[in-house]
XYZ file of C-alpha atoms in Angstrom:
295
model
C 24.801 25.743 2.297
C 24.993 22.862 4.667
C 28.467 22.732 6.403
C 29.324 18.785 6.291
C 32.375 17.124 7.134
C 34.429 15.655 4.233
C 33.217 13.609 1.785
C 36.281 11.974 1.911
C 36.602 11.053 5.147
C 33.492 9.735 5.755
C 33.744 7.386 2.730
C 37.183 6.457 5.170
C 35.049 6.122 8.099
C 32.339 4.122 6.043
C 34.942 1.600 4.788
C 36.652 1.325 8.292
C 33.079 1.028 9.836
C 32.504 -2.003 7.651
C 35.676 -3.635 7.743
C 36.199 -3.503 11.635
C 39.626 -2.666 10.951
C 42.092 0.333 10.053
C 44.169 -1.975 8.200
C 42.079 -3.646 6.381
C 39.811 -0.070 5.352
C 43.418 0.674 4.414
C 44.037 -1.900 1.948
C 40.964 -1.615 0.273
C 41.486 2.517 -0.006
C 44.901 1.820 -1.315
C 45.801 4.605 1.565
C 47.973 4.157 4.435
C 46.798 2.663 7.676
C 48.233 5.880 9.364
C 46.189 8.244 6.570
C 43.315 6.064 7.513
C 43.105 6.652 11.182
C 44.278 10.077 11.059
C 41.102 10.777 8.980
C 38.950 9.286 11.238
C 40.057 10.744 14.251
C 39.967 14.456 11.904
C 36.541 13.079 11.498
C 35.754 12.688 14.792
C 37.215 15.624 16.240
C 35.314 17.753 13.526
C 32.336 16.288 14.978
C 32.904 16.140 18.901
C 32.135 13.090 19.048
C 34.099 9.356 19.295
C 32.776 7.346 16.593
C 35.198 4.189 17.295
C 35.955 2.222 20.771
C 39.598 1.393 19.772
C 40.410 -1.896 21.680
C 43.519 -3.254 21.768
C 43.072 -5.817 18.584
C 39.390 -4.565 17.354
C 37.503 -1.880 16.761
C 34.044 -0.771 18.272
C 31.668 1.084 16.531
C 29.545 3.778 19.406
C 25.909 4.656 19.099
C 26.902 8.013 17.375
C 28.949 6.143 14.766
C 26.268 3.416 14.124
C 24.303 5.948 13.389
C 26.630 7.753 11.672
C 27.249 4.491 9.440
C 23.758 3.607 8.177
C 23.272 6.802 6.949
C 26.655 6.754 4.932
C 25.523 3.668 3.748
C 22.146 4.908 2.223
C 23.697 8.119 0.956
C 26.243 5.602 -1.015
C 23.756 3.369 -2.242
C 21.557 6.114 -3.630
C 24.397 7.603 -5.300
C 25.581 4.692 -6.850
C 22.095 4.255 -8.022
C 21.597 7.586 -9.196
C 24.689 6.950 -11.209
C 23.994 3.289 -12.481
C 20.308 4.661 -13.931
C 22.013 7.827 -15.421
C 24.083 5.330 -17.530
C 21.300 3.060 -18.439
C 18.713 5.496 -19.569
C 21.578 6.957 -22.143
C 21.766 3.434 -23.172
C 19.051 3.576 -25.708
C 18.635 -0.527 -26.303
C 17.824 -1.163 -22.264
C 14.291 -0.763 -22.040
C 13.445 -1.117 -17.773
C 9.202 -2.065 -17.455
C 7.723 -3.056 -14.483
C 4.425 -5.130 -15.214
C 2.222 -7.181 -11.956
C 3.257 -10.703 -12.119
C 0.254 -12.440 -13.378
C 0.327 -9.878 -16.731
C 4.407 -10.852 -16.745
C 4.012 -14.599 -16.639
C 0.799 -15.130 -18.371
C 0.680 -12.450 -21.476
C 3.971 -10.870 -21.461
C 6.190 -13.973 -21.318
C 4.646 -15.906 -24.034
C 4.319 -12.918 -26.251
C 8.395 -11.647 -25.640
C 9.403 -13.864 -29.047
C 7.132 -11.723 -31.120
C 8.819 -8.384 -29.531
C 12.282 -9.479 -30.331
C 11.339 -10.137 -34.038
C 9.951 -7.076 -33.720
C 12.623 -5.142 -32.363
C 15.647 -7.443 -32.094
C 17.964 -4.291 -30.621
C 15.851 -3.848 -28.154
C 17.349 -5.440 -24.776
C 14.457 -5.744 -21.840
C 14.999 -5.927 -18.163
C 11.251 -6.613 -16.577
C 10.810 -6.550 -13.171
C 7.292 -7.230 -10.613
C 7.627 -5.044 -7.645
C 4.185 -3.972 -6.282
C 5.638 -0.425 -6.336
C 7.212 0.657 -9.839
C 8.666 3.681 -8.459
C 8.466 5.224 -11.939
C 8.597 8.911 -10.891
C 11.836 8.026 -8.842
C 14.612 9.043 -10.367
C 15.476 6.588 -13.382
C 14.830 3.760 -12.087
C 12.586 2.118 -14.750
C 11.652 3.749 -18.105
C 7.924 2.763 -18.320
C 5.458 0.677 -16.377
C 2.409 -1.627 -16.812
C -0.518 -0.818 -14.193
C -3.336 -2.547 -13.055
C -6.409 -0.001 -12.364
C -8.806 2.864 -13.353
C -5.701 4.650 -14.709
C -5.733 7.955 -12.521
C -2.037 8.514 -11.572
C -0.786 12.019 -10.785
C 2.073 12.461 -12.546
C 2.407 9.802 -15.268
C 0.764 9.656 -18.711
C -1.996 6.864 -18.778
C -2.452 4.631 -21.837
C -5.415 2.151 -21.904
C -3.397 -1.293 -22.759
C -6.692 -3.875 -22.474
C -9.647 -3.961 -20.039
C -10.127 -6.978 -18.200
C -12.960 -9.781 -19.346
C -14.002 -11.842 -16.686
C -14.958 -15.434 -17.210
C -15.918 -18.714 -14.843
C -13.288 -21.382 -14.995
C -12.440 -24.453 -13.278
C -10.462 -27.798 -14.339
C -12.522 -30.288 -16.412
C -13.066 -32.759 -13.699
C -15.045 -30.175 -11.584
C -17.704 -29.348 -14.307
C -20.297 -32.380 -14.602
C -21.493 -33.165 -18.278
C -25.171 -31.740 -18.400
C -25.824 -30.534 -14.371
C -25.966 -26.551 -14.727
C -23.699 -24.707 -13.021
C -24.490 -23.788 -9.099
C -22.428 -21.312 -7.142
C -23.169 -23.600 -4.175
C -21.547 -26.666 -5.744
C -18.225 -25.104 -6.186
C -15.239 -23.909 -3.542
C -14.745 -20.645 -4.684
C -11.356 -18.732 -5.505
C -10.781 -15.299 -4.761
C -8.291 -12.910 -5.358
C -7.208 -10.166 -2.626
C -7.413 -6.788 -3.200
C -5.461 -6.119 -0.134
C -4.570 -8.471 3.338
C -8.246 -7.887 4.461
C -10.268 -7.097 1.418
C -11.690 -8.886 -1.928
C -11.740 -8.146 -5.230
C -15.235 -8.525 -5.707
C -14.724 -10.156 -9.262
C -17.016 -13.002 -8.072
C -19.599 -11.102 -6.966
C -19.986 -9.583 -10.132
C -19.989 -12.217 -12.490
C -22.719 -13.898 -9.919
C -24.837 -11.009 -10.436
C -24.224 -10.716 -14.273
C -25.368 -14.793 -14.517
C -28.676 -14.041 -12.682
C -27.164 -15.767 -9.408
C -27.168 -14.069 -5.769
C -24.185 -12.628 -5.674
C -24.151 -13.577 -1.707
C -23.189 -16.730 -2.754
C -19.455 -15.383 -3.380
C -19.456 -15.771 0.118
C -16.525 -18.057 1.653
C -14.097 -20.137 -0.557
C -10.382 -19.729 -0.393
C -8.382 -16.438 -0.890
C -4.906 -15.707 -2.601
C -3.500 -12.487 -3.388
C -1.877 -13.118 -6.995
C -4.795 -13.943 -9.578
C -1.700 -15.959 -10.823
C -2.322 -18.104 -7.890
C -5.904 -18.390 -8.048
C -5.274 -19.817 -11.769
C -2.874 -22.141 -10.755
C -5.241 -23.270 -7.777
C -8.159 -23.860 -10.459
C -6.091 -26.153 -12.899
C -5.139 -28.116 -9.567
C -8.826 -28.115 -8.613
C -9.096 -27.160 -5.629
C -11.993 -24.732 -6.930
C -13.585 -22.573 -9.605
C -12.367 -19.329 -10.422
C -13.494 -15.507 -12.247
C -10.473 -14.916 -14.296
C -9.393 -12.226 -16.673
C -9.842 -14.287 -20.241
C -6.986 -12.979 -21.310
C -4.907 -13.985 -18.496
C -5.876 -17.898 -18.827
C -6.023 -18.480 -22.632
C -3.497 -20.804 -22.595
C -5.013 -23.265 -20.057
C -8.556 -23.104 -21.862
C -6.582 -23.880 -25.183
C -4.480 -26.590 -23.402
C -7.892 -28.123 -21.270
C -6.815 -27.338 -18.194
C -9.325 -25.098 -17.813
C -12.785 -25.255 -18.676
C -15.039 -22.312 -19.259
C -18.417 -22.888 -16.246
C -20.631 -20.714 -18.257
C -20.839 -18.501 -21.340
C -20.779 -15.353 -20.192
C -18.357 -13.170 -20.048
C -18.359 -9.437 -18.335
C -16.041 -6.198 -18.939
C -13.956 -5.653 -15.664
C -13.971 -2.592 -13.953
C -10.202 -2.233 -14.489
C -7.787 -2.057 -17.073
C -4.021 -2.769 -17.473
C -2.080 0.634 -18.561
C 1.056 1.468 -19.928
C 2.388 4.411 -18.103
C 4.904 7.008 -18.434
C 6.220 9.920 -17.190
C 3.869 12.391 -18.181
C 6.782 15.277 -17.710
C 9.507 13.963 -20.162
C 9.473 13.442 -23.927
C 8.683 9.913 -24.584
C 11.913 7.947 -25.659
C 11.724 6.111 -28.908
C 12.546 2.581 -26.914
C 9.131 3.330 -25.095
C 7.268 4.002 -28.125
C 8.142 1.010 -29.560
C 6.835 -1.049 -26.893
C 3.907 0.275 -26.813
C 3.135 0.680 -30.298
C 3.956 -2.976 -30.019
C 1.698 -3.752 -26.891
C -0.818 -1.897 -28.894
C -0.512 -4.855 -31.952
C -0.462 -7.777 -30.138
C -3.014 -6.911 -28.094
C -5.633 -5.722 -31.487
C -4.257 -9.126 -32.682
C -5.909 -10.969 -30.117
């Protein structure tokens, strides 16, 4: 085993190291401001090294004990993490699902009434980090993912695969002129900082177009974005039907063509493939399961 200093006293160092000041460390330890510098200087002499410049009316952190600092400060915050998501996943109501932000605003959101009639105990808290981090240590309970659904370590269930249609706003699509690639600014969404998600490409090539002409057009990297950029008009977009029902109902969006093609990814409701699945999961995805064969 590891010999460390004390626990203790670096939690004493950590608050003095934040505060600037023995007395003020003090005061927030409820401990002496004697007990507080003795610990310190214990501290330091265990390590053989100063930690603090003591001035005459400040202190000074030194290289070793800004180093020494930061990593107290990470070693808290995971604890206190590990400990916060230890109490929440024995809380059997909080149900933690990370989702990508165009699925949380534009199916999720709209469809959250019918999952608390559903399940009015069950209390959500959804977040939209690219990274869900599910096979960290508690932090979420489940996760929805966008792709071909092969994740080591998590259990994979197909939620809905992505159909891909041609939209733009109404003013963009002229009564009886057929539709031209050429005639439009097209909207793309990025895969990653220098690469496309060659959605347009495909539905080109499906509607008996080149699918060169996905060439050029404007880039975002949030289909949420791309949506929002068609209803403005600024072009026309290949959108996930699913994803922009509510503007086609409302006429914001019109459809450019009838045709519609199956994606070549699917949104997925993973868990950890290691653990018995907890009966707040199964709910939501029994749940996700209905809405979704509802249409």
């Amino acid at each position: 085993m590891r010999r460390l200093p004390s626990l203790g006293a670096m939690r004493i160092f950590e608050a003095v190291g934040r505060t600037g000041s023995f007395t003020r460390a003090a005061e927030r330890l409820n401990l002496t401001q004697s007990a507080v510098s003795r610990q310190v200087r214990n501290l330091e002499d265990e390590l053989g090294e100063p930690l603090l410049i003591r001035h005459h009316h400040r202190l000074e952190l030194t290289p070793a004990g800004a180093r020494l600092l930061k990593a107290i400060g990470r070693a808290l915050q995971e604890v206190e993490s590990a400990v916060r998501s230890i109490g929440e996943r024995a809380d059997t109501s909080r149900l933690r699902l990370n989702v990508p932000p165009t699925f949380a605003k534009r199916w999720l959101l709209p469809r959250l009434p019918s999952l608390r009639a559903a399940h009015p105990d069950l209390e959500l808290s959804v977040t939209t980090q690219p990274f869900d981090r599910l096979l960290e240590s508690g932090v979420i309970d489940c996760a929805v993912r966008f792709g071909d659904g092969q994740w080591q370590g998590v259990a994979a269930h197909r939620l809905m695969t992505e159909r891909h249609i041609a939209v733009s706003a109404p003013a963009l699509k002229a009564d009886g002129v057929p539709f031209d690639p050429r005639d439009h600014t097209l909207l793309h969404v990025l895969a990653d900082t220098d690469r496309r998600y060659l959605t347009w490409a495909h539905w080109l090539d499906a509607a008996g177009f080149d699918p060169g002409a996905a060439d050029g057009g404007l880039e975002f990297d949030l289909l949420d974005l791309v949506i929002e950029a068609a209803c403005r008009g600024l072009g026309a977009a290949v959108a996930d039907s699913a994803m922009v029902e509510t503007e086609l109902r409302e006429g914001r969006l019109v459809k450019l063509l009838d045709v519609e093609i199956e994606g070549h990814e699917s949104y997925w409701l993973v868990t950890r493939a290691d653990e018995p699945e907890p009966p707040k999961v199964r709910q939501l995805r029994t749940w996700l399961t209905a809405e979704i064969a509802g249409g």
